[in-house]
PDB file of C-alpha atoms in Angstrom:
ATOM      1  CA  MET L 557      14.685  38.467  36.152  1.00  0.00           C
ATOM      2  CA  LYS L 558      15.413  37.545  32.420  1.00  0.00           C
ATOM      3  CA  THR L 559      15.955  33.718  33.064  1.00  0.00           C
ATOM      4  CA  LYS L 560      12.404  33.584  34.520  1.00  0.00           C
ATOM      5  CA  ILE L 561      10.692  34.935  31.904  1.00  0.00           C
ATOM      6  CA  ILE L 562      12.126  32.361  29.743  1.00  0.00           C
ATOM      7  CA  THR L 563      11.266  29.430  32.256  1.00  0.00           C
ATOM      8  CA  THR L 564       7.762  30.530  32.259  1.00  0.00           C
ATOM      9  CA  ILE L 565       7.741  30.822  28.817  1.00  0.00           C
ATOM     10  CA  ALA L 566       9.353  27.395  28.071  1.00  0.00           C
ATOM     11  CA  PHE L 567       6.586  26.027  30.783  1.00  0.00           C
ATOM     12  CA  LEU L 568       3.884  27.762  29.179  1.00  0.00           C
ATOM     13  CA  VAL L 569       4.585  26.071  25.511  1.00  0.00           C
ATOM     14  CA  LEU L 570       5.201  22.865  27.263  1.00  0.00           C
ATOM     15  CA  CYS L 571       1.429  22.799  28.753  1.00  0.00           C
ATOM     16  CA  SER L 572       0.362  24.045  25.262  1.00  0.00           C
ATOM     17  CA  SER L 573       2.220  21.157  23.619  1.00  0.00           C
ATOM     18  CA  MET L 574       0.811  18.537  26.291  1.00  0.00           C
ATOM     19  CA  LEU L 575      -2.840  19.999  25.952  1.00  0.00           C
ATOM     20  CA  PHE L 576      -2.859  19.789  22.375  1.00  0.00           C
ATOM     21  CA  ALA L 577      -1.356  16.458  22.535  1.00  0.00           C
ATOM     22  CA  GLN L 578      -4.157  15.444  25.076  1.00  0.00           C
ATOM     23  CA  ASN L 579      -6.904  16.703  22.412  1.00  0.00           C
ATOM     24  CA  GLU L 580      -5.825  15.177  19.516  1.00  0.00           C
ATOM     25  CA  HIS L 581      -8.008  12.752  18.203  1.00  0.00           C
ATOM     26  CA  PHE L 582      -7.328   9.312  16.696  1.00  0.00           C
ATOM     27  CA  THR L 583      -9.707   6.868  15.025  1.00  0.00           C
ATOM     28  CA  VAL L 584      -9.664   3.537  16.181  1.00  0.00           C
ATOM     29  CA  HIS L 585     -12.521   2.096  14.835  1.00  0.00           C
ATOM     30  CA  GLY L 586     -14.820   2.612  11.510  1.00  0.00           C
ATOM     31  CA  THR L 587     -15.173   1.959   8.054  1.00  0.00           C
ATOM     32  CA  ILE L 588     -13.357   3.021   4.837  1.00  0.00           C
ATOM     33  CA  GLU L 589     -14.639   3.154   1.739  1.00  0.00           C
ATOM     34  CA  PHE L 590     -12.405   2.085  -1.245  1.00  0.00           C
ATOM     35  CA  GLU L 591     -12.245   2.542  -4.645  1.00  0.00           C
ATOM     36  CA  LYS L 592      -9.872   0.538  -7.299  1.00  0.00           C
ATOM     37  CA  ASN L 593      -8.774   2.046 -10.562  1.00  0.00           C
ATOM     38  CA  ILE L 594      -7.990  -0.178 -13.300  1.00  0.00           C
ATOM     39  CA  ASN L 595      -6.057   1.101 -16.490  1.00  0.00           C
ATOM     40  CA  MET L 596      -7.735  -1.572 -18.605  1.00  0.00           C
ATOM     41  CA  PHE L 597      -5.902   0.138 -21.793  1.00  0.00           C
ATOM     42  CA  ALA L 598      -2.562  -0.581 -20.536  1.00  0.00           C
ATOM     43  CA  MET L 599      -3.333  -3.718 -18.804  1.00  0.00           C
ATOM     44  CA  ILE L 600      -4.691  -5.285 -21.802  1.00  0.00           C
ATOM     45  CA  GLN L 601      -1.902  -3.799 -24.431  1.00  0.00           C
ATOM     46  CA  LYS L 602       0.808  -5.617 -21.930  1.00  0.00           C
ATOM     47  CA  GLN L 603      -0.891  -8.820 -22.895  1.00  0.00           C
ATOM     48  CA  ILE L 604      -0.094  -8.586 -26.734  1.00  0.00           C
ATOM     49  CA  THR L 605       2.672 -10.190 -27.846  1.00  0.00           C
ATOM     50  CA  PRO L 606       4.100 -10.631 -31.367  1.00  0.00           C
ATOM     51  CA  GLU L 607       2.559 -14.265 -31.377  1.00  0.00           C
ATOM     52  CA  ASN L 608      -1.170 -13.303 -30.519  1.00  0.00           C
ATOM     53  CA  GLU L 609      -1.132  -9.563 -31.971  1.00  0.00           C
ATOM     54  CA  ALA L 610      -3.001 -10.468 -34.906  1.00  0.00           C
ATOM     55  CA  PHE L 611      -6.131 -11.734 -32.689  1.00  0.00           C
ATOM     56  CA  PHE L 612      -5.482  -9.475 -29.584  1.00  0.00           C
ATOM     57  CA  THR L 613      -5.025  -6.213 -31.642  1.00  0.00           C
ATOM     58  CA  PRO L 614      -8.683  -5.605 -33.097  1.00  0.00           C
ATOM     59  CA  ILE L 615     -10.515  -6.735 -29.956  1.00  0.00           C
ATOM     60  CA  LEU L 616      -8.554  -4.110 -28.056  1.00  0.00           C
ATOM     61  CA  GLU L 617      -9.539  -1.649 -30.640  1.00  0.00           C
ATOM     62  CA  SER L 618     -13.191  -2.811 -30.222  1.00  0.00           C
ATOM     63  CA  TYR L 619     -12.611  -2.201 -26.645  1.00  0.00           C
ATOM     64  CA  LYS L 620     -11.513   1.048 -26.515  1.00  0.00           C
ATOM     65  CA  LYS L 621     -14.567   2.436 -28.628  1.00  0.00           C
ATOM     66  CA  THR L 622     -17.061   0.906 -26.192  1.00  0.00           C
ATOM     67  CA  GLN L 623     -15.370   0.939 -22.706  1.00  0.00           C
ATOM     68  CA  PRO L 624     -13.894   3.699 -20.205  1.00  0.00           C
ATOM     69  CA  GLN L 625      -9.969   3.641 -20.296  1.00  0.00           C
ATOM     70  CA  PHE L 626     -10.349   2.896 -16.294  1.00  0.00           C
ATOM     71  CA  LYS L 627     -12.615   0.150 -14.707  1.00  0.00           C
ATOM     72  CA  LYS L 628     -13.886   1.678 -11.189  1.00  0.00           C
ATOM     73  CA  VAL L 629     -14.991  -1.046  -8.580  1.00  0.00           C
ATOM     74  CA  LYS L 630     -15.690  -0.388  -4.779  1.00  0.00           C
ATOM     75  CA  SER L 631     -14.941  -2.229  -1.344  1.00  0.00           C
ATOM     76  CA  THR L 632     -15.034  -1.497   2.514  1.00  0.00           C
ATOM     77  CA  LEU L 633     -12.706  -2.186   4.852  1.00  0.00           C
ATOM     78  CA  SER L 634     -14.472  -2.278   8.406  1.00  0.00           C
ATOM     79  CA  PHE L 635     -12.001  -2.264  11.837  1.00  0.00           C
ATOM     80  CA  THR L 636     -12.182  -2.324  15.406  1.00  0.00           C
ATOM     81  CA  ASP L 637     -10.102  -4.058  18.180  1.00  0.00           C
ATOM     82  CA  ASN L 638      -7.300  -4.209  16.157  1.00  0.00           C
ATOM     83  CA  LYS L 639      -8.836  -6.312  13.279  1.00  0.00           C
ATOM     84  CA  THR L 640      -9.863  -5.706   9.895  1.00  0.00           C
ATOM     85  CA  LEU L 641     -12.523  -7.210   7.637  1.00  0.00           C
ATOM     86  CA  TYR L 642     -12.136  -6.115   3.839  1.00  0.00           C
ATOM     87  CA  ARG L 643     -14.688  -6.697   1.378  1.00  0.00           C
ATOM     88  CA  PRO L 644     -15.491  -5.967  -2.083  1.00  0.00           C
ATOM     89  CA  ILE L 645     -19.271  -4.093  -2.961  1.00  0.00           C
ATOM     90  CA  VAL L 646     -20.625  -6.767  -6.266  1.00  0.00           C
ATOM     91  CA  PRO L 647     -21.409  -4.406  -8.712  1.00  0.00           C
ATOM     92  CA  THR L 648     -25.080  -4.000  -9.621  1.00  0.00           C
ATOM     93  CA  GLU L 649     -24.289  -4.004 -13.181  1.00  0.00           C
ATOM     94  CA  THR L 650     -21.425  -3.947 -15.523  1.00  0.00           C
ATOM     95  CA  ASN L 651     -21.066  -3.501 -19.605  1.00  0.00           C
ATOM     96  CA  ASP L 652     -17.528  -4.723 -19.298  1.00  0.00           C
ATOM     97  CA  MET L 653     -18.147  -7.908 -21.281  1.00  0.00           C
ATOM     98  CA  PHE L 654     -14.537  -8.025 -22.393  1.00  0.00           C
ATOM     99  CA  PHE L 655     -11.659  -9.440 -20.632  1.00  0.00           C
ATOM    100  CA  SER L 656     -14.014 -10.125 -17.272  1.00  0.00           C
ATOM    101  CA  ASP L 657     -11.504 -13.293 -16.788  1.00  0.00           C
ATOM    102  CA  MET L 658      -8.868 -10.768 -16.042  1.00  0.00           C
ATOM    103  CA  ALA L 659      -7.774 -10.956 -12.529  1.00  0.00           C
ATOM    104  CA  MET L 660      -6.581  -7.940 -11.764  1.00  0.00           C
ATOM    105  CA  SER L 661      -9.383  -5.959 -12.887  1.00  0.00           C
ATOM    106  CA  GLY L 662     -11.317  -7.834 -10.299  1.00  0.00           C
ATOM    107  CA  GLN L 663     -11.792  -8.345  -6.831  1.00  0.00           C
ATOM    108  CA  PRO L 664     -11.407 -12.006  -5.903  1.00  0.00           C
ATOM    109  CA  ASN L 665     -10.824 -11.813  -2.265  1.00  0.00           C
ATOM    110  CA  ILE L 666     -12.794 -11.308   1.227  1.00  0.00           C
ATOM    111  CA  ILE L 667      -9.780 -10.459   3.813  1.00  0.00           C
ATOM    112  CA  TYR L 668     -10.043 -10.965   7.869  1.00  0.00           C
ATOM    113  CA  THR L 669      -7.030  -9.924   9.333  1.00  0.00           C
ATOM    114  CA  ASP L 670      -5.996  -9.912  13.277  1.00  0.00           C
ATOM    115  CA  LEU L 671      -3.476  -7.788  13.552  1.00  0.00           C
ATOM    116  CA  ASP L 672      -2.603  -8.726  17.153  1.00  0.00           C
ATOM    117  CA  THR L 673      -1.694 -12.208  15.846  1.00  0.00           C
ATOM    118  CA  LYS L 674      -0.502 -11.265  12.842  1.00  0.00           C
ATOM    119  CA  THR L 675      -2.821 -13.898  10.773  1.00  0.00           C
ATOM    120  CA  THR L 676      -5.206 -13.784   7.914  1.00  0.00           C
ATOM    121  CA  ALA L 677      -8.401 -15.391   6.847  1.00  0.00           C
ATOM    122  CA  THR L 678      -8.824 -14.867   2.810  1.00  0.00           C
ATOM    123  CA  GLN L 679     -11.708 -16.240   1.050  1.00  0.00           C
ATOM    124  CA  LYS L 680     -10.211 -16.122  -2.437  1.00  0.00           C
ATOM    125  CA  THR L 681     -12.613 -17.035  -5.879  1.00  0.00           C
ATOM    126  CA  VAL L 682     -10.253 -18.832  -8.487  1.00  0.00           C
ATOM    127  CA  TYR L 683     -12.001 -18.701 -11.606  1.00  0.00           C
ATOM    128  CA  GLU L 684     -14.681 -21.231 -10.349  1.00  0.00           C
ATOM    129  CA  GLU L 685     -13.114 -22.639  -7.180  1.00  0.00           C
ATOM    130  CA  LEU L 686     -13.434 -21.198  -3.621  1.00  0.00           C
ATOM    131  CA  PHE L 687     -10.679 -21.020  -1.520  1.00  0.00           C
ATOM    132  CA  MET L 688     -10.036 -20.442   2.346  1.00  0.00           C
ATOM    133  CA  VAL L 689      -6.284 -19.326   2.175  1.00  0.00           C
ATOM    134  CA  ARG L 690      -5.472 -19.121   6.225  1.00  0.00           C
ATOM    135  CA  ASP L 691      -1.605 -17.858   6.862  1.00  0.00           C
ATOM    136  CA  THR L 692       0.194 -15.323   8.382  1.00  0.00           C
ATOM    137  CA  ALA L 693      -0.066 -11.728   7.516  1.00  0.00           C
ATOM    138  CA  ARG L 694       2.367 -10.921   4.808  1.00  0.00           C
ATOM    139  CA  LYS L 695       5.570  -9.077   5.882  1.00  0.00           C
ATOM    140  CA  ILE L 696       6.248  -6.124   3.897  1.00  0.00           C
ATOM    141  CA  SER L 697       9.536  -4.447   3.983  1.00  0.00           C
ATOM    142  CA  TRP L 698       8.386  -0.686   4.134  1.00  0.00           C
ATOM    143  CA  LYS L 699      10.524   2.188   3.374  1.00  0.00           C
ATOM    144  CA  ILE L 700       9.025   5.357   4.739  1.00  0.00           C
ATOM    145  CA  THR L 701       9.557   8.631   2.650  1.00  0.00           C
ATOM    146  CA  ASP L 702       8.693  12.311   3.643  1.00  0.00           C
ATOM    147  CA  GLU L 703       6.380  12.605   1.198  1.00  0.00           C
ATOM    148  CA  THR L 704       2.732  13.426   1.967  1.00  0.00           C
ATOM    149  CA  ARG L 705      -0.528  13.150   0.320  1.00  0.00           C
ATOM    150  CA  GLU L 706      -4.372  14.002   1.555  1.00  0.00           C
ATOM    151  CA  ILE L 707      -6.789  11.151   1.239  1.00  0.00           C
ATOM    152  CA  ALA L 708     -10.249  11.270   2.575  1.00  0.00           C
ATOM    153  CA  GLY L 709      -9.436  13.887   4.982  1.00  0.00           C
ATOM    154  CA  PHE L 710      -6.395  12.708   6.323  1.00  0.00           C
ATOM    155  CA  THR L 711      -2.393  13.590   5.899  1.00  0.00           C
ATOM    156  CA  CYS L 712      -0.975  10.383   4.732  1.00  0.00           C
ATOM    157  CA  ARG L 713       2.831   9.507   4.670  1.00  0.00           C
ATOM    158  CA  ARG L 714       4.135   7.593   1.399  1.00  0.00           C
ATOM    159  CA  ALA L 715       6.045   4.388   1.801  1.00  0.00           C
ATOM    160  CA  ASN L 716       7.579   2.202  -0.638  1.00  0.00           C
ATOM    161  CA  ALA L 717       7.989  -1.706  -1.023  1.00  0.00           C
ATOM    162  CA  LEU L 718       8.354  -4.903  -3.112  1.00  0.00           C
ATOM    163  CA  VAL L 719       5.698  -7.857  -2.860  1.00  0.00           C
ATOM    164  CA  LEU L 720       5.746 -10.882  -4.317  1.00  0.00           C
ATOM    165  CA  ASP L 721       9.744 -10.302  -5.639  1.00  0.00           C
ATOM    166  CA  SER L 722       8.530  -7.933  -8.198  1.00  0.00           C
ATOM    167  CA  ILE L 723       5.551  -5.753  -7.664  1.00  0.00           C
ATOM    168  CA  TYR L 724       6.337  -2.546  -6.641  1.00  0.00           C
ATOM    169  CA  VAL L 725       4.129  -0.682  -3.872  1.00  0.00           C
ATOM    170  CA  VAL L 726       3.567   2.805  -3.343  1.00  0.00           C
ATOM    171  CA  ALA L 727       1.478   3.353  -0.150  1.00  0.00           C
ATOM    172  CA  PHE L 728      -0.135   6.151   1.742  1.00  0.00           C
ATOM    173  CA  TYR L 729      -0.957   5.912   5.578  1.00  0.00           C
ATOM    174  CA  ALA L 730      -2.710   7.965   7.905  1.00  0.00           C
ATOM    175  CA  ILE L 731      -0.954   8.215  11.670  1.00  0.00           C
ATOM    176  CA  LYS L 732      -4.295   9.438  13.069  1.00  0.00           C
ATOM    177  CA  ILE L 733      -5.923   6.115  12.239  1.00  0.00           C
ATOM    178  CA  PRO L 734      -3.876   4.211  14.494  1.00  0.00           C
ATOM    179  CA  VAL L 735      -4.310   0.535  13.002  1.00  0.00           C
ATOM    180  CA  SER L 736      -1.892  -0.952  11.235  1.00  0.00           C
ATOM    181  CA  GLY L 737      -4.208  -2.430   8.143  1.00  0.00           C
ATOM    182  CA  GLY L 738      -4.854  -1.902   4.524  1.00  0.00           C
ATOM    183  CA  PRO L 739      -7.055  -2.797   1.567  1.00  0.00           C
ATOM    184  CA  GLU L 740      -6.288  -6.128   0.559  1.00  0.00           C
ATOM    185  CA  SER L 741      -3.398  -7.930   1.978  1.00  0.00           C
ATOM    186  CA  PHE L 742      -1.578  -4.727   2.171  1.00  0.00           C
ATOM    187  CA  SER L 743      -0.909  -3.982   5.885  1.00  0.00           C
ATOM    188  CA  GLY L 744       2.549  -3.288   8.392  1.00  0.00           C
ATOM    189  CA  LEU L 745       2.438   0.667   8.521  1.00  0.00           C
ATOM    190  CA  PRO L 746       2.346   2.777  11.746  1.00  0.00           C
ATOM    191  CA  GLY L 747      -1.240   3.670  10.875  1.00  0.00           C
ATOM    192  CA  MET L 748      -3.818   2.758   8.584  1.00  0.00           C
ATOM    193  CA  ILE L 749      -3.171   2.459   4.208  1.00  0.00           C
ATOM    194  CA  LEU L 750      -5.573   4.855   2.777  1.00  0.00           C
ATOM    195  CA  GLY L 751      -4.102   4.598  -0.591  1.00  0.00           C
ATOM    196  CA  VAL L 752      -2.243   1.788  -2.661  1.00  0.00           C
ATOM    197  CA  ALA L 753      -0.654   1.828  -6.161  1.00  0.00           C
ATOM    198  CA  LEU L 754       1.136  -0.386  -8.442  1.00  0.00           C
ATOM    199  CA  PRO L 755       2.568   1.851 -10.954  1.00  0.00           C
ATOM    200  CA  HIS L 756       3.539  -1.098 -13.137  1.00  0.00           C
ATOM    201  CA  GLU L 757       0.607  -2.988 -12.688  1.00  0.00           C
ATOM    202  CA  ASN L 758      -1.845   0.042 -13.794  1.00  0.00           C
ATOM    203  CA  VAL L 759      -4.235  -0.404 -10.718  1.00  0.00           C
ATOM    204  CA  SER L 760      -4.558   1.367  -7.615  1.00  0.00           C
ATOM    205  CA  TRP L 761      -7.073   1.685  -4.462  1.00  0.00           C
ATOM    206  CA  PHE L 762      -7.701   4.974  -2.623  1.00  0.00           C
ATOM    207  CA  ALA L 763     -10.022   5.633   0.139  1.00  0.00           C
ATOM    208  CA  THR L 764     -12.906   7.952  -1.028  1.00  0.00           C
ATOM    209  CA  LYS L 765     -14.525   8.066   2.635  1.00  0.00           C
ATOM    210  CA  VAL L 766     -13.770   7.087   6.260  1.00  0.00           C
ATOM    211  CA  THR L 767     -16.725   6.627   8.436  1.00  0.00           C
ATOM    212  CA  GLU L 768     -16.080   6.614  12.878  1.00  0.00           C
ATOM    213  CA  MET L 769     -18.588   4.351  13.789  1.00  0.00           C
ATOM    214  CA  LEU L 770     -18.671   1.270  15.694  1.00  0.00           C
ATOM    215  CA  PRO L 771     -18.895  -1.820  12.768  1.00  0.00           C
ATOM    216  CA  GLU L 772     -21.792  -3.649  13.053  1.00  0.00           C
ATOM    217  CA  PRO L 773     -21.121  -7.240  14.559  1.00  0.00           C
ATOM    218  CA  LYS L 774     -22.279  -9.068  10.987  1.00  0.00           C
ATOM    219  CA  ALA L 775     -19.279  -6.612   9.303  1.00  0.00           C
ATOM    220  CA  MET L 776     -16.691  -8.146  11.244  1.00  0.00           C
ATOM    221  CA  VAL L 777     -17.581 -11.931  10.933  1.00  0.00           C
ATOM    222  CA  MET L 778     -14.622 -13.625   9.460  1.00  0.00           C
ATOM    223  CA  PRO L 779     -15.142 -15.746   6.064  1.00  0.00           C
ATOM    224  CA  LYS L 780     -15.584 -19.463   6.229  1.00  0.00           C
ATOM    225  CA  LYS L 781     -16.432 -21.109   3.184  1.00  0.00           C
ATOM    226  CA  GLY L 782     -13.807 -22.492   0.571  1.00  0.00           C
ATOM    227  CA  LYS L 783     -11.188 -25.110   0.340  1.00  0.00           C
ATOM    228  CA  VAL L 784      -8.823 -24.521   3.293  1.00  0.00           C
ATOM    229  CA  VAL L 785      -5.097 -24.339   2.180  1.00  0.00           C
ATOM    230  CA  THR L 786      -1.853 -22.074   2.685  1.00  0.00           C
ATOM    231  CA  GLY L 787      -0.594 -19.363   1.016  1.00  0.00           C
ATOM    232  CA  LYS L 788       2.049 -22.002  -0.271  1.00  0.00           C
ATOM    233  CA  GLU L 789      -0.549 -24.307  -1.035  1.00  0.00           C
ATOM    234  CA  LEU L 790      -2.416 -21.943  -3.195  1.00  0.00           C
ATOM    235  CA  THR L 791       0.764 -20.608  -4.932  1.00  0.00           C
ATOM    236  CA  GLU L 792       1.398 -24.455  -5.913  1.00  0.00           C
ATOM    237  CA  THR L 793      -2.112 -24.830  -7.405  1.00  0.00           C
ATOM    238  CA  LEU L 794      -1.957 -22.089  -9.530  1.00  0.00           C
ATOM    239  CA  LYS L 795       1.143 -23.009 -11.142  1.00  0.00           C
ATOM    240  CA  GLN L 796      -0.428 -26.466 -12.060  1.00  0.00           C
ATOM    241  CA  LEU L 797      -3.242 -24.691 -13.266  1.00  0.00           C
ATOM    242  CA  MET L 798      -1.603 -22.287 -15.401  1.00  0.00           C
ATOM    243  CA  LYS L 799       1.665 -24.057 -16.550  1.00  0.00           C
ATOM    244  CA  ASN L 800       0.048 -24.179 -19.900  1.00  0.00           C
ATOM    245  CA  TRP L 801      -0.862 -20.550 -20.196  1.00  0.00           C
ATOM    246  CA  GLY L 802       2.091 -19.145 -21.643  1.00  0.00           C
ATOM    247  CA  PRO L 803       2.565 -15.314 -21.173  1.00  0.00           C
ATOM    248  CA  TRP L 804      -0.814 -14.635 -19.962  1.00  0.00           C
ATOM    249  CA  ALA L 805       0.111 -16.770 -16.981  1.00  0.00           C
ATOM    250  CA  ASN L 806       2.130 -14.272 -14.988  1.00  0.00           C
ATOM    251  CA  ALA L 807      -0.274 -11.752 -14.771  1.00  0.00           C
ATOM    252  CA  GLN L 808      -3.221 -13.851 -13.558  1.00  0.00           C
ATOM    253  CA  LYS L 809      -0.964 -15.621 -10.768  1.00  0.00           C
ATOM    254  CA  LYS L 810       0.495 -12.306  -9.721  1.00  0.00           C
ATOM    255  CA  ALA L 811      -2.978 -10.483  -9.269  1.00  0.00           C
ATOM    256  CA  LEU L 812      -4.409 -13.921  -7.526  1.00  0.00           C
ATOM    257  CA  LEU L 813      -1.486 -13.533  -4.917  1.00  0.00           C
ATOM    258  CA  LEU L 814      -2.012 -10.242  -4.070  1.00  0.00           C
TER     259      LEU L 814
END
């Protein structure tokens, strides 16, 4: 009798688990709104060296008096059929006239990613020139942790990685959005990336809203304008462009290659 009771309970638990799994909801298409936060005070401070401090320190102090510490810009990520399109939202107005040419503080990319073929098409603005970077999606060696965080109504798990050999990345992905994409060129986790922080670069991207609605066809159109190059060719172009820029070049190159 006791064995029958245990068997019955086990069967009921199994059925309940299966029913719960069947009713569990996953988001497979929609649009995510992101906010990029840039700590401008810290970012500018890093560009000051003993050689230029007499010039830049007064400018930074003036900036602090007239501008907020954190610059905020917005973007969207539309996704459907295992394809994503990341697009910045152009601000209607800005009071940030200082250091507007710092690449990390802007949003130079429109990125179309095909997660099935693992390819990307990136329309990238490099100062006055427009490039179309066609390449394979960046391979990132993520290390998944047990830490979790709530972002835009989704429970997300943390993962860490290095990109471009030296940029430390903290990302948070949602398993209930089973699309291996994310903002900018960050992807490759078992769920949509809803948060990215580059602690040493003083910048982050976090989702503020997820709308589960099939994107309009025009929202998924791959960018086509720009000089066609590969990622390697763009890297060489930036090296040549910035070869005489001194310490300023490293931060600019990293931002433009993300």
